[in-house]
Amino acid sequence: MTFHLHIGIDYSGAQTPTSRLAGLQVYAATTGRPERIPTPAAPQSKTWNWTRQEVAEWLIAQARSNQRFIAGIDHGF
C-alpha cells in the first residue's frame, strides 16, 4: 500500500480541547523530509500553536481528501 502523505503528531492531552499547546506539533511529508505544518487557524503573518480540536478537524479534512495518508500519533497514556 502506498501513501501520498505521512503525518506525525506529537500529541498532548493537557488542558482543554481548545487550548493552544506548545507541545502539540504536526509534521507531514510527501517524498522528502517532514515539515512542520502550521495550524490553519493562524493568520498568515503569525505562528500559533495547535489545539486538539484543530488537529482532529485537520485529520478529518485529510480523510475526506483524495490522497491516501497514514498518521502516527505519539500520545502517552
PDB file of N, CA and C in Angstrom:
ATOM      1  N   MET A   1       0.850  -1.175   0.000  1.00  0.00           N
ATOM      2  CA  MET A   1       0.000   0.000   0.000  1.00  0.00           C
ATOM      3  C   MET A   1       0.898   1.240   0.000  1.00  0.00           C
ATOM      4  N   THR A   2       0.606   2.169  -0.853  1.00  0.00           N
ATOM      5  CA  THR A   2       1.374   3.402  -0.965  1.00  0.00           C
ATOM      6  C   THR A   2       0.569   4.571  -0.420  1.00  0.00           C
ATOM      7  N   PHE A   3       1.254   5.427   0.311  1.00  0.00           N
ATOM      8  CA  PHE A   3       0.603   6.610   0.873  1.00  0.00           C
ATOM      9  C   PHE A   3       1.171   7.854   0.209  1.00  0.00           C
ATOM     10  N   HIS A   4       0.313   8.830  -0.017  1.00  0.00           N
ATOM     11  CA  HIS A   4       0.744  10.105  -0.586  1.00  0.00           C
ATOM     12  C   HIS A   4       1.281  11.046   0.484  1.00  0.00           C
ATOM     13  N   LEU A   5       0.820  10.849   1.706  1.00  0.00           N
ATOM     14  CA  LEU A   5       1.176  11.756   2.790  1.00  0.00           C
ATOM     15  C   LEU A   5       1.432  10.939   4.056  1.00  0.00           C
ATOM     16  N   HIS A   6       2.521  11.259   4.731  1.00  0.00           N
ATOM     17  CA  HIS A   6       2.868  10.632   6.002  1.00  0.00           C
ATOM     18  C   HIS A   6       2.804  11.716   7.068  1.00  0.00           C
ATOM     19  N   ILE A   7       1.993  11.496   8.090  1.00  0.00           N
ATOM     20  CA  ILE A   7       1.744  12.509   9.111  1.00  0.00           C
ATOM     21  C   ILE A   7       2.244  12.002  10.460  1.00  0.00           C
ATOM     22  N   GLY A   8       2.935  12.860  11.180  1.00  0.00           N
ATOM     23  CA  GLY A   8       3.367  12.562  12.536  1.00  0.00           C
ATOM     24  C   GLY A   8       2.866  13.644  13.474  1.00  0.00           C
ATOM     25  N   ILE A   9       2.259  13.228  14.569  1.00  0.00           N
ATOM     26  CA  ILE A   9       1.684  14.190  15.519  1.00  0.00           C
ATOM     27  C   ILE A   9       2.242  13.904  16.908  1.00  0.00           C
ATOM     28  N   ASP A  10       2.854  14.926  17.498  1.00  0.00           N
ATOM     29  CA  ASP A  10       3.277  14.868  18.891  1.00  0.00           C
ATOM     30  C   ASP A  10       2.108  15.429  19.677  1.00  0.00           C
ATOM     31  N   TYR A  11       1.392  14.551  20.341  1.00  0.00           N
ATOM     32  CA  TYR A  11       0.101  14.884  20.914  1.00  0.00           C
ATOM     33  C   TYR A  11       0.219  15.196  22.396  1.00  0.00           C
ATOM     34  N   SER A  12      -0.588  16.100  22.853  1.00  0.00           N
ATOM     35  CA  SER A  12      -0.654  16.444  24.267  1.00  0.00           C
ATOM     36  C   SER A  12      -2.112  16.455  24.705  1.00  0.00           C
ATOM     37  N   GLY A  13      -2.396  15.802  25.807  1.00  0.00           N
ATOM     38  CA  GLY A  13      -3.755  15.777  26.330  1.00  0.00           C
ATOM     39  C   GLY A  13      -3.974  16.789  27.439  1.00  0.00           C
ATOM     40  N   ALA A  14      -3.043  17.739  27.557  1.00  0.00           N
ATOM     41  CA  ALA A  14      -3.135  18.728  28.634  1.00  0.00           C
ATOM     42  C   ALA A  14      -4.275  19.722  28.378  1.00  0.00           C
ATOM     43  N   GLN A  15      -4.760  20.279  29.427  1.00  0.00           N
ATOM     44  CA  GLN A  15      -5.746  21.363  29.424  1.00  0.00           C
ATOM     45  C   GLN A  15      -7.030  20.964  28.700  1.00  0.00           C
ATOM     46  N   THR A  16      -7.531  21.813  27.802  1.00  0.00           N
ATOM     47  CA  THR A  16      -8.821  21.562  27.154  1.00  0.00           C
ATOM     48  C   THR A  16      -8.625  21.349  25.651  1.00  0.00           C
ATOM     49  N   PRO A  17      -9.634  20.830  24.945  1.00  0.00           N
ATOM     50  CA  PRO A  17      -9.512  20.618  23.506  1.00  0.00           C
ATOM     51  C   PRO A  17      -9.264  21.898  22.695  1.00  0.00           C
ATOM     52  N   THR A  18      -9.581  23.049  23.267  1.00  0.00           N
ATOM     53  CA  THR A  18      -9.387  24.306  22.530  1.00  0.00           C
ATOM     54  C   THR A  18      -8.185  25.110  23.023  1.00  0.00           C
ATOM     55  N   SER A  19      -7.396  24.523  23.922  1.00  0.00           N
ATOM     56  CA  SER A  19      -6.190  25.198  24.417  1.00  0.00           C
ATOM     57  C   SER A  19      -5.076  25.090  23.386  1.00  0.00           C
ATOM     58  N   ARG A  20      -4.370  26.195  23.140  1.00  0.00           N
ATOM     59  CA  ARG A  20      -3.217  26.197  22.227  1.00  0.00           C
ATOM     60  C   ARG A  20      -1.991  25.731  23.008  1.00  0.00           C
ATOM     61  N   LEU A  21      -1.452  24.586  22.601  1.00  0.00           N
ATOM     62  CA  LEU A  21      -0.394  23.939  23.373  1.00  0.00           C
ATOM     63  C   LEU A  21       0.903  23.881  22.581  1.00  0.00           C
ATOM     64  N   ALA A  22       1.983  24.351  23.181  1.00  0.00           N
ATOM     65  CA  ALA A  22       3.290  24.311  22.515  1.00  0.00           C
ATOM     66  C   ALA A  22       3.741  22.872  22.265  1.00  0.00           C
ATOM     67  N   GLY A  23       3.308  21.937  23.104  1.00  0.00           N
ATOM     68  CA  GLY A  23       3.706  20.543  22.955  1.00  0.00           C
ATOM     69  C   GLY A  23       2.936  19.774  21.906  1.00  0.00           C
ATOM     70  N   LEU A  24       1.983  20.410  21.275  1.00  0.00           N
ATOM     71  CA  LEU A  24       1.163  19.768  20.245  1.00  0.00           C
ATOM     72  C   LEU A  24       1.710  20.197  18.888  1.00  0.00           C
ATOM     73  N   GLN A  25       2.346  19.261  18.179  1.00  0.00           N
ATOM     74  CA  GLN A  25       3.022  19.579  16.916  1.00  0.00           C
ATOM     75  C   GLN A  25       2.541  18.628  15.822  1.00  0.00           C
ATOM     76  N   VAL A  26       2.435  19.147  14.604  1.00  0.00           N
ATOM     77  CA  VAL A  26       2.024  18.340  13.452  1.00  0.00           C
ATOM     78  C   VAL A  26       3.095  18.474  12.377  1.00  0.00           C
ATOM     79  N   TYR A  27       3.552  17.326  11.876  1.00  0.00           N
ATOM     80  CA  TYR A  27       4.533  17.278  10.786  1.00  0.00           C
ATOM     81  C   TYR A  27       3.974  16.391   9.684  1.00  0.00           C
ATOM     82  N   ALA A  28       4.355  16.686   8.436  1.00  0.00           N
ATOM     83  CA  ALA A  28       3.911  15.855   7.321  1.00  0.00           C
ATOM     84  C   ALA A  28       4.993  15.812   6.249  1.00  0.00           C
ATOM     85  N   ALA A  29       5.011  14.699   5.510  1.00  0.00           N
ATOM     86  CA  ALA A  29       5.974  14.527   4.424  1.00  0.00           C
ATOM     87  C   ALA A  29       5.284  13.842   3.258  1.00  0.00           C
ATOM     88  N   THR A  30       5.678  14.237   2.063  1.00  0.00           N
ATOM     89  CA  THR A  30       5.209  13.545   0.864  1.00  0.00           C
ATOM     90  C   THR A  30       6.336  12.652   0.358  1.00  0.00           C
ATOM     91  N   THR A  31       7.385  13.228  -0.182  1.00  0.00           N
ATOM     92  CA  THR A  31       8.512  12.428  -0.664  1.00  0.00           C
ATOM     93  C   THR A  31       9.810  12.774   0.052  1.00  0.00           C
ATOM     94  N   GLY A  32       9.896  13.929   0.637  1.00  0.00           N
ATOM     95  CA  GLY A  32      11.128  14.369   1.281  1.00  0.00           C
ATOM     96  C   GLY A  32      11.033  14.316   2.786  1.00  0.00           C
ATOM     97  N   ARG A  33      11.790  15.206   3.392  1.00  0.00           N
ATOM     98  CA  ARG A  33      11.813  15.295   4.851  1.00  0.00           C
ATOM     99  C   ARG A  33      10.491  15.861   5.370  1.00  0.00           C
ATOM    100  N   PRO A  34      10.100  15.446   6.573  1.00  0.00           N
ATOM    101  CA  PRO A  34       8.880  16.006   7.165  1.00  0.00           C
ATOM    102  C   PRO A  34       9.028  17.507   7.413  1.00  0.00           C
ATOM    103  N   GLU A  35       7.940  18.215   7.233  1.00  0.00           N
ATOM    104  CA  GLU A  35       7.907  19.651   7.504  1.00  0.00           C
ATOM    105  C   GLU A  35       6.837  19.934   8.541  1.00  0.00           C
ATOM    106  N   ARG A  36       7.116  20.907   9.378  1.00  0.00           N
ATOM    107  CA  ARG A  36       6.140  21.318  10.390  1.00  0.00           C
ATOM    108  C   ARG A  36       4.951  21.952   9.685  1.00  0.00           C
ATOM    109  N   ILE A  37       3.764  21.532  10.066  1.00  0.00           N
ATOM    110  CA  ILE A  37       2.535  22.054   9.480  1.00  0.00           C
ATOM    111  C   ILE A  37       1.942  23.080  10.452  1.00  0.00           C
ATOM    112  N   PRO A  38       1.746  24.301   9.993  1.00  0.00           N
ATOM    113  CA  PRO A  38       1.127  25.297  10.877  1.00  0.00           C
ATOM    114  C   PRO A  38      -0.381  25.068  10.970  1.00  0.00           C
ATOM    115  N   THR A  39      -0.944  25.452  12.087  1.00  0.00           N
ATOM    116  CA  THR A  39      -2.389  25.332  12.217  1.00  0.00           C
ATOM    117  C   THR A  39      -3.077  26.214  11.180  1.00  0.00           C
ATOM    118  N   PRO A  40      -4.099  25.703  10.508  1.00  0.00           N
ATOM    119  CA  PRO A  40      -4.821  26.512   9.524  1.00  0.00           C
ATOM    120  C   PRO A  40      -5.518  27.728  10.135  1.00  0.00           C
ATOM    121  N   ALA A  41      -5.696  27.733  11.449  1.00  0.00           N
ATOM    122  CA  ALA A  41      -6.382  28.846  12.114  1.00  0.00           C
ATOM    123  C   ALA A  41      -5.504  30.078  12.270  1.00  0.00           C
ATOM    124  N   ALA A  42      -4.190  29.911  12.142  1.00  0.00           N
ATOM    125  CA  ALA A  42      -3.271  31.037  12.363  1.00  0.00           C
ATOM    126  C   ALA A  42      -3.312  32.019  11.205  1.00  0.00           C
ATOM    127  N   PRO A  43      -3.332  33.305  11.510  1.00  0.00           N
ATOM    128  CA  PRO A  43      -3.198  34.297  10.439  1.00  0.00           C
ATOM    129  C   PRO A  43      -1.863  34.090   9.716  1.00  0.00           C
ATOM    130  N   GLN A  44      -1.797  34.456   8.466  1.00  0.00           N
ATOM    131  CA  GLN A  44      -0.610  34.187   7.660  1.00  0.00           C
ATOM    132  C   GLN A  44       0.669  34.767   8.264  1.00  0.00           C
ATOM    133  N   SER A  45       0.579  35.884   8.936  1.00  0.00           N
ATOM    134  CA  SER A  45       1.768  36.544   9.470  1.00  0.00           C
ATOM    135  C   SER A  45       2.109  36.111  10.899  1.00  0.00           C
ATOM    136  N   LYS A  46       1.364  35.146  11.462  1.00  0.00           N
ATOM    137  CA  LYS A  46       1.581  34.740  12.850  1.00  0.00           C
ATOM    138  C   LYS A  46       1.831  33.240  12.939  1.00  0.00           C
ATOM    139  N   THR A  47       2.480  32.843  14.024  1.00  0.00           N
ATOM    140  CA  THR A  47       2.669  31.430  14.333  1.00  0.00           C
ATOM    141  C   THR A  47       1.896  31.117  15.600  1.00  0.00           C
ATOM    142  N   TRP A  48       0.921  30.251  15.479  1.00  0.00           N
ATOM    143  CA  TRP A  48       0.122  29.837  16.628  1.00  0.00           C
ATOM    144  C   TRP A  48       0.371  28.367  16.899  1.00  0.00           C
ATOM    145  N   ASN A  49       0.172  27.961  18.136  1.00  0.00           N
ATOM    146  CA  ASN A  49       0.193  26.540  18.487  1.00  0.00           C
ATOM    147  C   ASN A  49      -1.148  25.918  18.096  1.00  0.00           C
ATOM    148  N   TRP A  50      -1.100  24.625  17.843  1.00  0.00           N
ATOM    149  CA  TRP A  50      -2.318  23.876  17.522  1.00  0.00           C
ATOM    150  C   TRP A  50      -3.169  23.671  18.773  1.00  0.00           C
ATOM    151  N   THR A  51      -4.452  23.407  18.548  1.00  0.00           N
ATOM    152  CA  THR A  51      -5.339  22.890  19.596  1.00  0.00           C
ATOM    153  C   THR A  51      -5.682  21.451  19.210  1.00  0.00           C
ATOM    154  N   ARG A  52      -6.118  20.651  20.176  1.00  0.00           N
ATOM    155  CA  ARG A  52      -6.526  19.277  19.849  1.00  0.00           C
ATOM    156  C   ARG A  52      -7.721  19.279  18.908  1.00  0.00           C
ATOM    157  N   GLN A  53      -8.620  20.228  19.059  1.00  0.00           N
ATOM    158  CA  GLN A  53      -9.782  20.321  18.174  1.00  0.00           C
ATOM    159  C   GLN A  53      -9.344  20.584  16.737  1.00  0.00           C
ATOM    160  N   GLU A  54      -8.364  21.476  16.543  1.00  0.00           N
ATOM    161  CA  GLU A  54      -7.862  21.767  15.195  1.00  0.00           C
ATOM    162  C   GLU A  54      -7.178  20.556  14.577  1.00  0.00           C
ATOM    163  N   VAL A  55      -6.432  19.800  15.395  1.00  0.00           N
ATOM    164  CA  VAL A  55      -5.780  18.591  14.887  1.00  0.00           C
ATOM    165  C   VAL A  55      -6.846  17.616  14.394  1.00  0.00           C
ATOM    166  N   ALA A  56      -7.893  17.413  15.186  1.00  0.00           N
ATOM    167  CA  ALA A  56      -8.966  16.499  14.792  1.00  0.00           C
ATOM    168  C   ALA A  56      -9.630  16.959  13.495  1.00  0.00           C
ATOM    169  N   GLU A  57      -9.933  18.246  13.399  1.00  0.00           N
ATOM    170  CA  GLU A  57     -10.574  18.776  12.186  1.00  0.00           C
ATOM    171  C   GLU A  57      -9.651  18.647  10.972  1.00  0.00           C
ATOM    172  N   TRP A  58      -8.342  18.875  11.170  1.00  0.00           N
ATOM    173  CA  TRP A  58      -7.386  18.770  10.076  1.00  0.00           C
ATOM    174  C   TRP A  58      -7.284  17.317   9.600  1.00  0.00           C
ATOM    175  N   LEU A  59      -7.248  16.369  10.543  1.00  0.00           N
ATOM    176  CA  LEU A  59      -7.197  14.953  10.165  1.00  0.00           C
ATOM    177  C   LEU A  59      -8.470  14.527   9.429  1.00  0.00           C
ATOM    178  N   ILE A  60      -9.608  15.024   9.855  1.00  0.00           N
ATOM    179  CA  ILE A  60     -10.870  14.727   9.156  1.00  0.00           C
ATOM    180  C   ILE A  60     -10.815  15.264   7.731  1.00  0.00           C
ATOM    181  N   ALA A  61     -10.276  16.471   7.559  1.00  0.00           N
ATOM    182  CA  ALA A  61     -10.142  17.047   6.209  1.00  0.00           C
ATOM    183  C   ALA A  61      -9.218  16.189   5.349  1.00  0.00           C
ATOM    184  N   GLN A  62      -8.141  15.659   5.936  1.00  0.00           N
ATOM    185  CA  GLN A  62      -7.236  14.776   5.183  1.00  0.00           C
ATOM    186  C   GLN A  62      -7.978  13.510   4.766  1.00  0.00           C
ATOM    187  N   ALA A  63      -8.797  12.970   5.664  1.00  0.00           N
ATOM    188  CA  ALA A  63      -9.550  11.758   5.367  1.00  0.00           C
ATOM    189  C   ALA A  63     -10.569  11.985   4.251  1.00  0.00           C
ATOM    190  N   ARG A  64     -11.089  13.185   4.159  1.00  0.00           N
ATOM    191  CA  ARG A  64     -12.070  13.499   3.111  1.00  0.00           C
ATOM    192  C   ARG A  64     -11.428  13.825   1.767  1.00  0.00           C
ATOM    193  N   SER A  65     -10.121  14.050   1.770  1.00  0.00           N
ATOM    194  CA  SER A  65      -9.424  14.356   0.515  1.00  0.00           C
ATOM    195  C   SER A  65      -9.203  13.055  -0.269  1.00  0.00           C
ATOM    196  N   ASN A  66      -8.718  13.182  -1.463  1.00  0.00           N
ATOM    197  CA  ASN A  66      -8.478  12.007  -2.298  1.00  0.00           C
ATOM    198  C   ASN A  66      -7.106  11.394  -2.097  1.00  0.00           C
ATOM    199  N   GLN A  67      -6.278  11.960  -1.227  1.00  0.00           N
ATOM    200  CA  GLN A  67      -4.954  11.380  -1.051  1.00  0.00           C
ATOM    201  C   GLN A  67      -4.953  10.350   0.076  1.00  0.00           C
ATOM    202  N   ARG A  68      -4.199   9.297  -0.174  1.00  0.00           N
ATOM    203  CA  ARG A  68      -4.041   8.260   0.840  1.00  0.00           C
ATOM    204  C   ARG A  68      -2.984   8.738   1.825  1.00  0.00           C
ATOM    205  N   PHE A  69      -3.275   8.606   3.112  1.00  0.00           N
ATOM    206  CA  PHE A  69      -2.314   9.054   4.114  1.00  0.00           C
ATOM    207  C   PHE A  69      -2.275   8.072   5.270  1.00  0.00           C
ATOM    208  N   ILE A  70      -1.200   8.161   6.008  1.00  0.00           N
ATOM    209  CA  ILE A  70      -1.064   7.419   7.251  1.00  0.00           C
ATOM    210  C   ILE A  70      -0.640   8.426   8.316  1.00  0.00           C
ATOM    211  N   ALA A  71      -1.219   8.290   9.495  1.00  0.00           N
ATOM    212  CA  ALA A  71      -0.903   9.219  10.581  1.00  0.00           C
ATOM    213  C   ALA A  71      -0.464   8.437  11.807  1.00  0.00           C
ATOM    214  N   GLY A  72       0.633   8.878  12.390  1.00  0.00           N
ATOM    215  CA  GLY A  72       1.100   8.319  13.648  1.00  0.00           C
ATOM    216  C   GLY A  72       0.967   9.373  14.727  1.00  0.00           C
ATOM    217  N   ILE A  73       0.415   8.980  15.851  1.00  0.00           N
ATOM    218  CA  ILE A  73       0.198   9.927  16.946  1.00  0.00           C
ATOM    219  C   ILE A  73       0.956   9.437  18.179  1.00  0.00           C
ATOM    220  N   ASP A  74       1.875  10.261  18.660  1.00  0.00           N
ATOM    221  CA  ASP A  74       2.622   9.970  19.878  1.00  0.00           C
ATOM    222  C   ASP A  74       1.804  10.519  21.043  1.00  0.00           C
ATOM    223  N   HIS A  75       1.094   9.627  21.711  1.00  0.00           N
ATOM    224  CA  HIS A  75       0.207  10.044  22.798  1.00  0.00           C
ATOM    225  C   HIS A  75       0.465   9.139  23.994  1.00  0.00           C
ATOM    226  N   GLY A  76       1.051   9.698  25.044  1.00  0.00           N
ATOM    227  CA  GLY A  76       1.297   8.911  26.257  1.00  0.00           C
ATOM    228  C   GLY A  76       0.017   8.719  27.048  1.00  0.00           C
ATOM    229  N   PHE A  77      -0.231   7.508  27.449  1.00  0.00           N
ATOM    230  CA  PHE A  77      -1.427   7.228  28.257  1.00  0.00           C
ATOM    231  C   PHE A  77      -1.027   6.892  29.660  1.00  0.00           C
TER     232      PHE A  77
END
